Each structure stands twice: as C-alpha cells, then as structure tokens.
Amino acid sequence: MSGQEQQRRNTPEPEEPTPPAPAQVASEAKKDAELDSFLDEIDGVLETNAQEFVHGFVQKGGQ
Amino acid sequence: MDRRVYGIETEFGVTCAFTGDKRLSSDEVARYLFRKVVTWGRSSNVFLGNGARLYLDVGSHPEYATAECDSVDDLIAQEKAGELIVHDLALDAERRMANEGIEARVYVLKNNVDSRGNSYGSHENYLVRRAAPLSRITDSLIPFLITRQLLTGAGHLQVTGERATYQLSQRADHMWEGLSSSTTRSRPIINTRDEPHADAEQFRRLHVIVGDSTMSETTTRLRVLTTGLLLAAIEAGTPMGDLSIADPVRTIRAVSRDKTGTKPIKLASGRTMSPLEMQCAFLAKARAFAESSGLIEQETYSWALELWERGLRAVETEQWGLIDTEIEWAMKWRMMERYAAKFSLGMADPRMQQIDMAWHDIHPDRGLYNLLAKRGNASRIITDADAKKAMVTPPQTTRAKMRGEFIQAAHQYGRDYSVDWVHLKLNDVPATTVMCRDPLVPRDERVDRLLAGIRAGTPRQDSAAAL
C-alpha cells in the first residue's frame, strides 16, 4: 500500500491565538481558489433538479 | 491480541434518475442491480472471489461485507473494492434497463440516511478474545464511540423545514440504545448478537453499528485503528477509568450537533466532561498503552495517534484547515460552506442537500468525494490499483484467502459449491465439507487437497471466476 500523505508533528503545539502568518493566508487563498474551480466542475455532474433528486432518494429502513 | 480480524459491512442507498417515461420502484431497481449477481452465483446472496459477501438486504439495500482482514490497509482496499464492485452492478443495471427501454441513471450512495430519515449502516466487526468480559469492553468503549464522531463522522446536513444544521454524524440520530442484540428495532451502539464465525470458545465478534460510512480512506483508517487500539488496551487489562455516560442516547445526538466539542456531557458518576476532554482522555490512555506495548513502533498506530491528536487540536481551535484533507465531516463541511457562499444559497436549499448526498455517490467520475480525491485534495492510503486488485484478490493473511481461492477455482472448473464464513463444500462430492474455524489462519492442508481435486478437472471456458 502506498501514497499516503500526512503531516507529522510529534509534539502538540501550544494553542495561542496568534494571527495567521502571511504564508498561511496565501495557502488558504490558494485552497479556496482550488475549491472554487472544483465547485465549477461539479455543476456538470449534478442532476439539474436538486429538489426532485433529494426527495426521490427514499429507502426502506435497513439495519 | 497480536493480530486482530477486522471487517466492515456497508449498506448502500440506491436511487434512480429516470429520464424517460418509465419509472421503477426501488425494489425493481434493486432487482436490476442484482441480475448480474444472480447470473454469476445463482442467488442474490453470494460470496465473491475476493472472499467478501454481497447480498440484497432487508429494504432492498445492496450490502457488501468485506472479507476478514488482519491489517487495516487490507481492510481499506477490500472496502474500496466493494464500492467498485457495486458500481459495476449499477452500470450493468443501467445497460439492462436501457435494453428494455427504461432510461435511467442509477445512483448508489454510500451514506447512512435518506431524505426521509430512514437509516442504514456501516457495521464494524472486531474479533476479540473471549477472555475479556464483554461488559468490561462495552463499558469502556461506549463513551469512546459516542464521542469519536468528532473525528470519524461523515457529516450530515439535517434539514427540517426551513432549518438546517450540519451534524458531525449521519448515524447519531438513529441510535436508540447503548447495547442490545437487535439491529433494526432498537438500534444499539454495540450489537451483542454473538456470532463469532470462529471458534466460539476463543473468540467473540464485537459488532459496532454506530459508525458512519466513510468515503475518506484516512477517516476509515482512523476509525478502525483508534477503536482497535482501545480494544487492545482493554484486553490487556489497562484500567480505563469510569467514563460511563448518564444518558448515552441523548448524549450521542448532542455530541453530533456540537462541532466545537465543548458542550458538557453528564457522566453516570455525576461529573461532567466535554466531548473534547473525553476524547483527550481516551487518546492519553491509547498513547500510553501504545508506548508500553511497543505498538507505537508500528507505522499505523503512530499515524493514528498523530492524526487523533491533530484532529482534536483542530476541533479545539476551530482550525479545520488542519484536517480538511483527512477527516470526512470537515472536508465535506468546507465544500458545503464554500458552495453555499458561491451560489448564495441558504443551508436549507435542496441544492445543499443534493451535494451532501452526491458526496457519497460511489461513481468514480460523478461522486463528489471521488472527484475531490482525483484532484489530489483528499489524502489517500491505498492506490486505485490496490482497490482494483482487491476486487478479485482476497486478503492473503486470513481465512479469506482460502475462501476466495476456493470460489474462484470452483467457478473456473464449473463445480457446484457452497460456502459461508466458516465452511467450504463441494456439493457434488459427499463428505467434502471443510470447516475453517480460525479466521487468522490462511492455509490448511484439507483446503489444499480440495483445491488440487478441483484443479485436476477440466476448466470451463464459459465460466468467470470473478463476478
């Protein structure tokens, strides 16, 4: 098995309400931009009638 | 216990978007889904060549139970293989329907609740030594299971009229008891039905039915490893302290509604503790046990302890960016918040519920979790190739290896057979039943002889070993 990504931090860092560093702000902005491009993409795969899709999803109870 | 058997049973939700005039009931759709299974195995309740069981459950749910795994990464591969297998059934059903003039897109959702609040499960199985009394295990484990949703929940947008709340867990609102032998009438957190599918004098199967189905491999891995580590600590006799919760059913619902993990829980002892404090207490016990037992040396456990600690820190500081590629409820919440903002939608808008459901769509090119993972925004444990291989290859280190190989050989050589979790039998030869009572043993001379006998025959060209 391969390919896991992980952040390793051996010691918990103290919780201090420090303002985010500029690099962190930049990386948050980059994440938001990536997510926005993802959200643009998903509109192509969703059923157009959301209400019908949601209400049509009814199962009989399982275990 | 040095090695432990794990398994996960997943019930899938099914729905259809009909694009023509003809419509089908959910029972009819389920029958189309299982046509391929019935053709292959002459039943809608079969064991597969990878050792797993696939069947049509009460309420027309496809259910996939992984083969016995003794490593969590095998378990993840077997579980993801189940998604691919059921996805193939959905594609096959669409083709069959189209041939009969029914235009539809079949959706299979690996979630735990439909739009009317019917619930179906993700059941975790842990093999435990019978020497540890059940009450000792369950007393310690139930408070953990009630609060682990902080990290293992799949997230759920609960909409009631105009009100919408994002909860940590899909299953929390559908739990009605702490412990019971029933699974449908009074859904308990731990089911006590004692079917070990193994030597009952040695083993019991702990059947945890409180968990959410998780698309995220890292969340699944964390769910199984943290629970397994605590079980190991309890089995080793580690004192867990009395954290019994006064009202488990009410508490599990309250915890699910508290993303901050701070609202106090009332304990049976009269003390109060926040969900975060309780998880920190369990983490401390688990870490101490992992260090004293040496389990910390194993990558899986050091990984789990690190993510467990980081996850609790993320909840405590509300810095969900720390876990937004690894913890499912946080991943989904981030997507939903951004979606609502981008399109100026209220949380109660049907489009929000739709993307909540679509997150769990198992279709590789349509499910939102799957699309996010393809873009590299979800941390992975296994590769796509690992999952594909697990569709046709049983785990190599447990009893499942023998079952899988037997089933494949019987199909290839056109033999009539019966199997269950324990037994292997050729129906056309009297007295061939082999009982494999130890799930941790992957090889048995009696099975070798059985396989040699089958392979001495003539292979059939028209028979597929795999579904």
Short mmCIF file of N, CA, C and O in Angstrom, two decimals, chain B residues 297-390:
data_model
loop_
_atom_site.label_atom_id
_atom_site.label_comp_id
_atom_site.label_asym_id
_atom_site.label_seq_id
_atom_site.Cartn_x
_atom_site.Cartn_y
_atom_site.Cartn_z
N GLU B 297 5.63 1.54 17.69
CA GLU B 297 6.66 1.33 16.67
C GLU B 297 6.05 1.05 15.30
O GLU B 297 6.70 1.18 14.28
N GLN B 298 4.79 0.60 15.30
CA GLN B 298 4.16 0.30 14.01
C GLN B 298 3.63 1.60 13.39
O GLN B 298 2.98 2.39 14.06
N GLU B 299 3.90 1.76 12.11
CA GLU B 299 3.54 2.99 11.40
C GLU B 299 2.05 3.29 11.55
O GLU B 299 1.66 4.44 11.75
N THR B 300 1.21 2.26 11.46
CA THR B 300 -0.23 2.51 11.50
C THR B 300 -0.64 3.20 12.81
O THR B 300 -1.41 4.15 12.79
N TYR B 301 -0.10 2.70 13.93
CA TYR B 301 -0.53 3.25 15.21
C TYR B 301 0.07 4.64 15.46
O TYR B 301 -0.61 5.51 16.00
N SER B 302 1.33 4.83 15.07
CA SER B 302 1.89 6.18 15.27
C SER B 302 1.15 7.18 14.38
O SER B 302 0.87 8.31 14.79
N TRP B 303 0.78 6.73 13.20
CA TRP B 303 -0.02 7.58 12.29
C TRP B 303 -1.36 7.94 12.94
O TRP B 303 -1.79 9.09 12.94
N ALA B 304 -2.03 6.92 13.50
CA ALA B 304 -3.36 7.14 14.07
C ALA B 304 -3.29 8.08 15.27
O ALA B 304 -4.13 8.98 15.42
N LEU B 305 -2.27 7.89 16.11
CA LEU B 305 -2.16 8.74 17.30
C LEU B 305 -1.89 10.19 16.91
O LEU B 305 -2.42 11.11 17.51
N GLU B 306 -1.07 10.36 15.86
CA GLU B 306 -0.76 11.73 15.41
C GLU B 306 -2.02 12.41 14.85
O GLU B 306 -2.32 13.55 15.20
N LEU B 307 -2.77 11.69 14.03
CA LEU B 307 -3.96 12.31 13.44
C LEU B 307 -5.05 12.53 14.50
O LEU B 307 -5.76 13.53 14.48
N TRP B 308 -5.15 11.60 15.42
CA TRP B 308 -6.11 11.72 16.52
C TRP B 308 -5.83 13.02 17.30
O TRP B 308 -6.72 13.85 17.52
N GLU B 309 -4.55 13.21 17.65
CA GLU B 309 -4.16 14.40 18.43
C GLU B 309 -4.39 15.68 17.61
O GLU B 309 -4.97 16.65 18.08
N ARG B 310 -3.98 15.64 16.35
CA ARG B 310 -4.12 16.82 15.49
C ARG B 310 -5.59 17.13 15.24
O ARG B 310 -6.00 18.29 15.21
N GLY B 311 -6.39 16.08 15.10
CA GLY B 311 -7.82 16.27 14.87
C GLY B 311 -8.48 16.95 16.06
O GLY B 311 -9.28 17.88 15.90
N LEU B 312 -8.13 16.51 17.26
CA LEU B 312 -8.71 17.13 18.45
C LEU B 312 -8.26 18.59 18.57
O LEU B 312 -9.03 19.47 18.94
N ARG B 313 -7.00 18.83 18.22
CA ARG B 313 -6.50 20.21 18.26
C ARG B 313 -7.24 21.07 17.25
O ARG B 313 -7.59 22.22 17.51
N ALA B 314 -7.52 20.52 16.07
CA ALA B 314 -8.24 21.27 15.03
C ALA B 314 -9.64 21.64 15.52
O ALA B 314 -10.12 22.75 15.30
N VAL B 315 -10.30 20.69 16.20
CA VAL B 315 -11.65 20.96 16.71
C VAL B 315 -11.57 22.02 17.81
O VAL B 315 -12.34 22.98 17.83
N GLU B 316 -10.61 21.85 18.69
CA GLU B 316 -10.49 22.76 19.83
C GLU B 316 -10.23 24.20 19.38
O GLU B 316 -10.80 25.14 19.92
N THR B 317 -9.38 24.35 18.37
CA THR B 317 -9.01 25.69 17.94
C THR B 317 -9.84 26.17 16.75
O THR B 317 -9.65 27.26 16.25
N GLU B 318 -10.77 25.31 16.31
CA GLU B 318 -11.59 25.58 15.12
C GLU B 318 -10.73 25.90 13.90
O GLU B 318 -11.12 26.67 13.03
N GLN B 319 -9.53 25.29 13.86
CA GLN B 319 -8.67 25.43 12.68
C GLN B 319 -8.86 24.17 11.83
O GLN B 319 -8.01 23.29 11.80
N TRP B 320 -10.02 24.10 11.18
CA TRP B 320 -10.35 22.86 10.47
C TRP B 320 -9.49 22.64 9.24
O TRP B 320 -9.45 21.55 8.69
N GLY B 321 -8.75 23.68 8.86
CA GLY B 321 -7.78 23.52 7.78
C GLY B 321 -6.72 22.47 8.11
O GLY B 321 -6.10 21.90 7.22
N LEU B 322 -6.52 22.20 9.42
CA LEU B 322 -5.52 21.21 9.82
C LEU B 322 -5.92 19.79 9.41
O LEU B 322 -5.09 18.89 9.39
N ILE B 323 -7.21 19.58 9.15
CA ILE B 323 -7.68 18.21 8.89
C ILE B 323 -8.55 18.12 7.64
O ILE B 323 -9.22 17.12 7.41
N ASP B 324 -8.50 19.17 6.78
CA ASP B 324 -9.50 19.20 5.72
C ASP B 324 -9.17 18.37 4.47
O ASP B 324 -9.84 18.47 3.45
N THR B 325 -8.13 17.54 4.58
CA THR B 325 -7.98 16.51 3.53
C THR B 325 -8.10 15.12 4.13
O THR B 325 -7.98 14.12 3.42
N GLU B 326 -8.34 15.05 5.44
CA GLU B 326 -8.28 13.74 6.10
C GLU B 326 -9.52 13.34 6.87
O GLU B 326 -9.81 12.15 7.02
N ILE B 327 -10.23 14.31 7.44
CA ILE B 327 -11.37 14.00 8.28
C ILE B 327 -12.64 14.37 7.52
O ILE B 327 -12.86 15.53 7.17
N GLU B 328 -13.49 13.36 7.32
CA GLU B 328 -14.56 13.49 6.33
C GLU B 328 -15.55 14.62 6.62
O GLU B 328 -15.90 15.38 5.73
N TRP B 329 -16.01 14.73 7.87
CA TRP B 329 -17.03 15.76 8.10
C TRP B 329 -16.46 17.15 7.84
O TRP B 329 -17.18 18.04 7.36
N ALA B 330 -15.17 17.33 8.13
CA ALA B 330 -14.56 18.64 7.92
C ALA B 330 -14.34 18.91 6.43
O ALA B 330 -14.51 20.04 5.95
N MET B 331 -13.99 17.86 5.69
CA MET B 331 -13.80 18.00 4.24
C MET B 331 -15.11 18.41 3.58
O MET B 331 -15.18 19.30 2.74
N LYS B 332 -16.18 17.71 3.98
CA LYS B 332 -17.48 17.96 3.35
C LYS B 332 -18.04 19.31 3.76
O LYS B 332 -18.60 20.04 2.94
N TRP B 333 -17.84 19.65 5.01
CA TRP B 333 -18.35 20.94 5.52
C TRP B 333 -17.71 22.11 4.79
O TRP B 333 -18.36 23.07 4.41
N ARG B 334 -16.40 21.99 4.58
CA ARG B 334 -15.66 23.05 3.88
C ARG B 334 -16.24 23.23 2.47
O ARG B 334 -16.49 24.35 2.02
N MET B 335 -16.49 22.10 1.79
CA MET B 335 -17.06 22.17 0.45
C MET B 335 -18.46 22.80 0.48
O MET B 335 -18.80 23.66 -0.35
N MET B 336 -19.26 22.41 1.47
CA MET B 336 -20.64 22.89 1.51
C MET B 336 -20.71 24.38 1.83
O MET B 336 -21.49 25.12 1.24
N GLU B 337 -19.87 24.80 2.77
CA GLU B 337 -19.85 26.23 3.12
C GLU B 337 -19.48 27.08 1.92
O GLU B 337 -20.08 28.11 1.64
N ARG B 338 -18.47 26.62 1.21
CA ARG B 338 -17.99 27.38 0.05
C ARG B 338 -19.04 27.38 -1.07
O ARG B 338 -19.24 28.38 -1.76
N TYR B 339 -19.72 26.27 -1.22
CA TYR B 339 -20.76 26.14 -2.26
C TYR B 339 -21.91 27.09 -1.96
O TYR B 339 -22.42 27.79 -2.83
N ALA B 340 -22.32 27.12 -0.69
CA ALA B 340 -23.41 28.00 -0.27
C ALA B 340 -23.04 29.46 -0.53
O ALA B 340 -23.85 30.24 -1.03
N ALA B 341 -21.80 29.81 -0.20
CA ALA B 341 -21.36 31.20 -0.38
C ALA B 341 -21.28 31.55 -1.86
O ALA B 341 -21.74 32.62 -2.28
N LYS B 342 -20.74 30.64 -2.65
CA LYS B 342 -20.51 30.90 -4.07
C LYS B 342 -21.83 31.14 -4.81
O LYS B 342 -21.91 32.00 -5.67
N PHE B 343 -22.85 30.35 -4.44
CA PHE B 343 -24.13 30.47 -5.16
C PHE B 343 -25.21 31.16 -4.32
O PHE B 343 -26.39 31.10 -4.67
N SER B 344 -24.79 31.77 -3.22
CA SER B 344 -25.71 32.47 -2.32
C SER B 344 -26.92 31.61 -1.95
O SER B 344 -28.07 32.03 -2.11
N LEU B 345 -26.64 30.41 -1.50
CA LEU B 345 -27.72 29.50 -1.12
C LEU B 345 -27.84 29.44 0.39
O LEU B 345 -26.83 29.50 1.10
N GLY B 346 -29.08 29.32 0.88
CA GLY B 346 -29.28 29.03 2.28
C GLY B 346 -28.98 27.55 2.52
O GLY B 346 -29.05 26.75 1.60
N MET B 347 -28.61 27.20 3.76
CA MET B 347 -28.25 25.81 4.04
C MET B 347 -29.43 24.85 3.84
O MET B 347 -29.24 23.65 3.65
N ALA B 348 -30.66 25.39 3.93
CA ALA B 348 -31.83 24.50 3.78
C ALA B 348 -32.22 24.31 2.30
O ALA B 348 -33.16 23.60 1.99
N ASP B 349 -31.47 24.94 1.39
CA ASP B 349 -31.77 24.81 -0.03
C ASP B 349 -31.56 23.35 -0.48
O ASP B 349 -30.59 22.71 -0.08
N PRO B 350 -32.48 22.83 -1.31
CA PRO B 350 -32.31 21.44 -1.78
C PRO B 350 -30.96 21.20 -2.45
O PRO B 350 -30.43 20.10 -2.40
N ARG B 351 -30.38 22.24 -3.05
CA ARG B 351 -29.06 22.04 -3.67
C ARG B 351 -27.99 21.69 -2.64
O ARG B 351 -27.02 20.99 -2.95
N MET B 352 -28.17 22.18 -1.42
CA MET B 352 -27.21 21.83 -0.37
C MET B 352 -27.36 20.37 0.04
O MET B 352 -26.39 19.65 0.22
N GLN B 353 -28.61 19.93 0.16
CA GLN B 353 -28.84 18.51 0.47
C GLN B 353 -28.34 17.63 -0.66
O GLN B 353 -27.83 16.54 -0.44
N GLN B 354 -28.53 18.14 -1.87
CA GLN B 354 -28.09 17.35 -3.02
C GLN B 354 -26.57 17.14 -2.99
O GLN B 354 -26.10 16.02 -3.21
N ILE B 355 -25.80 18.20 -2.68
CA ILE B 355 -24.35 17.97 -2.70
C ILE B 355 -23.91 17.15 -1.48
O ILE B 355 -22.93 16.42 -1.55
N ASP B 356 -24.68 17.24 -0.39
CA ASP B 356 -24.40 16.34 0.75
C ASP B 356 -24.53 14.89 0.28
O ASP B 356 -23.65 14.06 0.52
N MET B 357 -25.60 14.57 -0.42
CA MET B 357 -25.80 13.20 -0.90
C MET B 357 -24.78 12.82 -1.98
O MET B 357 -24.23 11.71 -1.96
N ALA B 358 -24.56 13.76 -2.90
CA ALA B 358 -23.67 13.46 -4.04
C ALA B 358 -22.23 13.21 -3.59
O ALA B 358 -21.46 12.55 -4.28
N TRP B 359 -21.88 13.74 -2.42
CA TRP B 359 -20.56 13.46 -1.84
C TRP B 359 -20.34 11.95 -1.74
O TRP B 359 -19.26 11.44 -1.96
N HIS B 360 -21.41 11.22 -1.40
CA HIS B 360 -21.33 9.78 -1.11
C HIS B 360 -21.62 8.90 -2.32
O HIS B 360 -21.67 7.68 -2.19
N ASP B 361 -21.86 9.52 -3.47
CA ASP B 361 -22.08 8.76 -4.71
C ASP B 361 -20.81 7.96 -5.01
O ASP B 361 -19.73 8.54 -5.11
N ILE B 362 -20.94 6.64 -5.19
CA ILE B 362 -19.72 5.82 -5.37
C ILE B 362 -19.19 5.87 -6.81
O ILE B 362 -18.13 5.32 -7.09
N HIS B 363 -19.91 6.52 -7.71
CA HIS B 363 -19.45 6.63 -9.11
C HIS B 363 -18.09 7.33 -9.16
O HIS B 363 -17.97 8.46 -8.67
N PRO B 364 -17.09 6.72 -9.77
CA PRO B 364 -15.74 7.32 -9.74
C PRO B 364 -15.66 8.67 -10.44
O PRO B 364 -14.82 9.50 -10.09
N ASP B 365 -16.52 8.91 -11.44
CA ASP B 365 -16.44 10.17 -12.18
C ASP B 365 -17.59 11.12 -11.89
O ASP B 365 -17.83 12.07 -12.63
N ARG B 366 -18.35 10.83 -10.85
CA ARG B 366 -19.51 11.65 -10.56
C ARG B 366 -19.63 11.96 -9.06
O ARG B 366 -20.11 13.02 -8.67
N GLY B 367 -19.21 11.02 -8.22
CA GLY B 367 -19.29 11.23 -6.77
C GLY B 367 -18.37 12.38 -6.37
O GLY B 367 -17.24 12.48 -6.86
N LEU B 368 -18.86 13.25 -5.50
CA LEU B 368 -18.07 14.46 -5.19
C LEU B 368 -16.81 14.14 -4.39
O LEU B 368 -15.76 14.73 -4.62
N TYR B 369 -16.92 13.19 -3.45
CA TYR B 369 -15.69 12.79 -2.75
C TYR B 369 -14.68 12.24 -3.77
O TYR B 369 -13.50 12.62 -3.75
N ASN B 370 -15.14 11.37 -4.64
CA ASN B 370 -14.23 10.76 -5.62
C ASN B 370 -13.60 11.79 -6.53
O ASN B 370 -12.41 11.69 -6.87
N LEU B 371 -14.37 12.79 -6.93
CA LEU B 371 -13.82 13.84 -7.81
C LEU B 371 -12.78 14.68 -7.06
O LEU B 371 -11.74 15.04 -7.62
N LEU B 372 -13.06 14.94 -5.80
CA LEU B 372 -12.12 15.71 -4.99
C LEU B 372 -10.81 14.93 -4.80
O LEU B 372 -9.71 15.48 -4.89
N ALA B 373 -10.96 13.63 -4.56
CA ALA B 373 -9.78 12.77 -4.38
C ALA B 373 -8.95 12.74 -5.67
O ALA B 373 -7.72 12.76 -5.62
N LYS B 374 -9.64 12.69 -6.82
CA LYS B 374 -8.93 12.68 -8.11
C LYS B 374 -8.08 13.92 -8.31
O LYS B 374 -7.05 13.89 -8.96
N ARG B 375 -8.55 15.03 -7.76
CA ARG B 375 -7.78 16.28 -7.88
C ARG B 375 -6.66 16.36 -6.85
O ARG B 375 -5.97 17.36 -6.78
N GLY B 376 -6.53 15.33 -6.04
CA GLY B 376 -5.46 15.31 -5.04
C GLY B 376 -5.80 16.06 -3.77
O GLY B 376 -4.92 16.36 -2.96
N ASN B 377 -7.09 16.36 -3.56
CA ASN B 377 -7.47 17.12 -2.36
C ASN B 377 -8.02 16.25 -1.23
O ASN B 377 -8.63 16.76 -0.30
N ALA B 378 -7.86 14.94 -1.36
CA ALA B 378 -8.21 14.04 -0.26
C ALA B 378 -7.00 13.15 -0.04
O ALA B 378 -6.46 12.58 -1.00
N SER B 379 -6.55 13.04 1.20
CA SER B 379 -5.40 12.18 1.47
C SER B 379 -5.80 10.73 1.26
O SER B 379 -6.89 10.32 1.64
N ARG B 380 -4.92 9.96 0.67
CA ARG B 380 -5.21 8.57 0.35
C ARG B 380 -4.33 7.64 1.17
O ARG B 380 -3.25 8.02 1.61
N ILE B 381 -4.78 6.41 1.31
CA ILE B 381 -4.00 5.37 1.96
C ILE B 381 -3.57 4.32 0.95
O ILE B 381 -2.46 3.80 0.99
N ILE B 382 -4.48 3.99 0.06
CA ILE B 382 -4.19 2.98 -0.96
C ILE B 382 -4.25 3.66 -2.33
O ILE B 382 -4.67 4.82 -2.44
N THR B 383 -3.83 2.94 -3.35
CA THR B 383 -3.92 3.47 -4.71
C THR B 383 -5.16 2.89 -5.39
O THR B 383 -5.75 1.91 -4.91
N ASP B 384 -5.54 3.47 -6.52
CA ASP B 384 -6.66 2.91 -7.29
C ASP B 384 -6.34 1.48 -7.71
O ASP B 384 -7.23 0.62 -7.73
N ALA B 385 -5.06 1.22 -8.01
CA ALA B 385 -4.66 -0.14 -8.42
C ALA B 385 -4.87 -1.13 -7.27
O ALA B 385 -5.29 -2.27 -7.50
N ASP B 386 -4.57 -0.70 -6.04
CA ASP B 386 -4.79 -1.59 -4.87
C ASP B 386 -6.27 -1.98 -4.78
O ASP B 386 -6.61 -3.13 -4.51
N ALA B 387 -7.15 -0.99 -4.97
CA ALA B 387 -8.59 -1.26 -4.86
C ALA B 387 -9.05 -2.20 -5.97
O ALA B 387 -9.81 -3.14 -5.73
N LYS B 388 -8.57 -1.95 -7.18
CA LYS B 388 -8.94 -2.82 -8.32
C LYS B 388 -8.49 -4.26 -8.09
O LYS B 388 -9.22 -5.21 -8.34
N LYS B 389 -7.27 -4.39 -7.60
CA LYS B 389 -6.73 -5.74 -7.33
C LYS B 389 -7.58 -6.45 -6.28
O LYS B 389 -7.85 -7.65 -6.38
N ALA B 390 -8.02 -5.70 -5.27
CA ALA B 390 -8.79 -6.30 -4.18
C ALA B 390 -10.19 -6.74 -4.62
O ALA B 390 -10.87 -7.49 -3.92
#
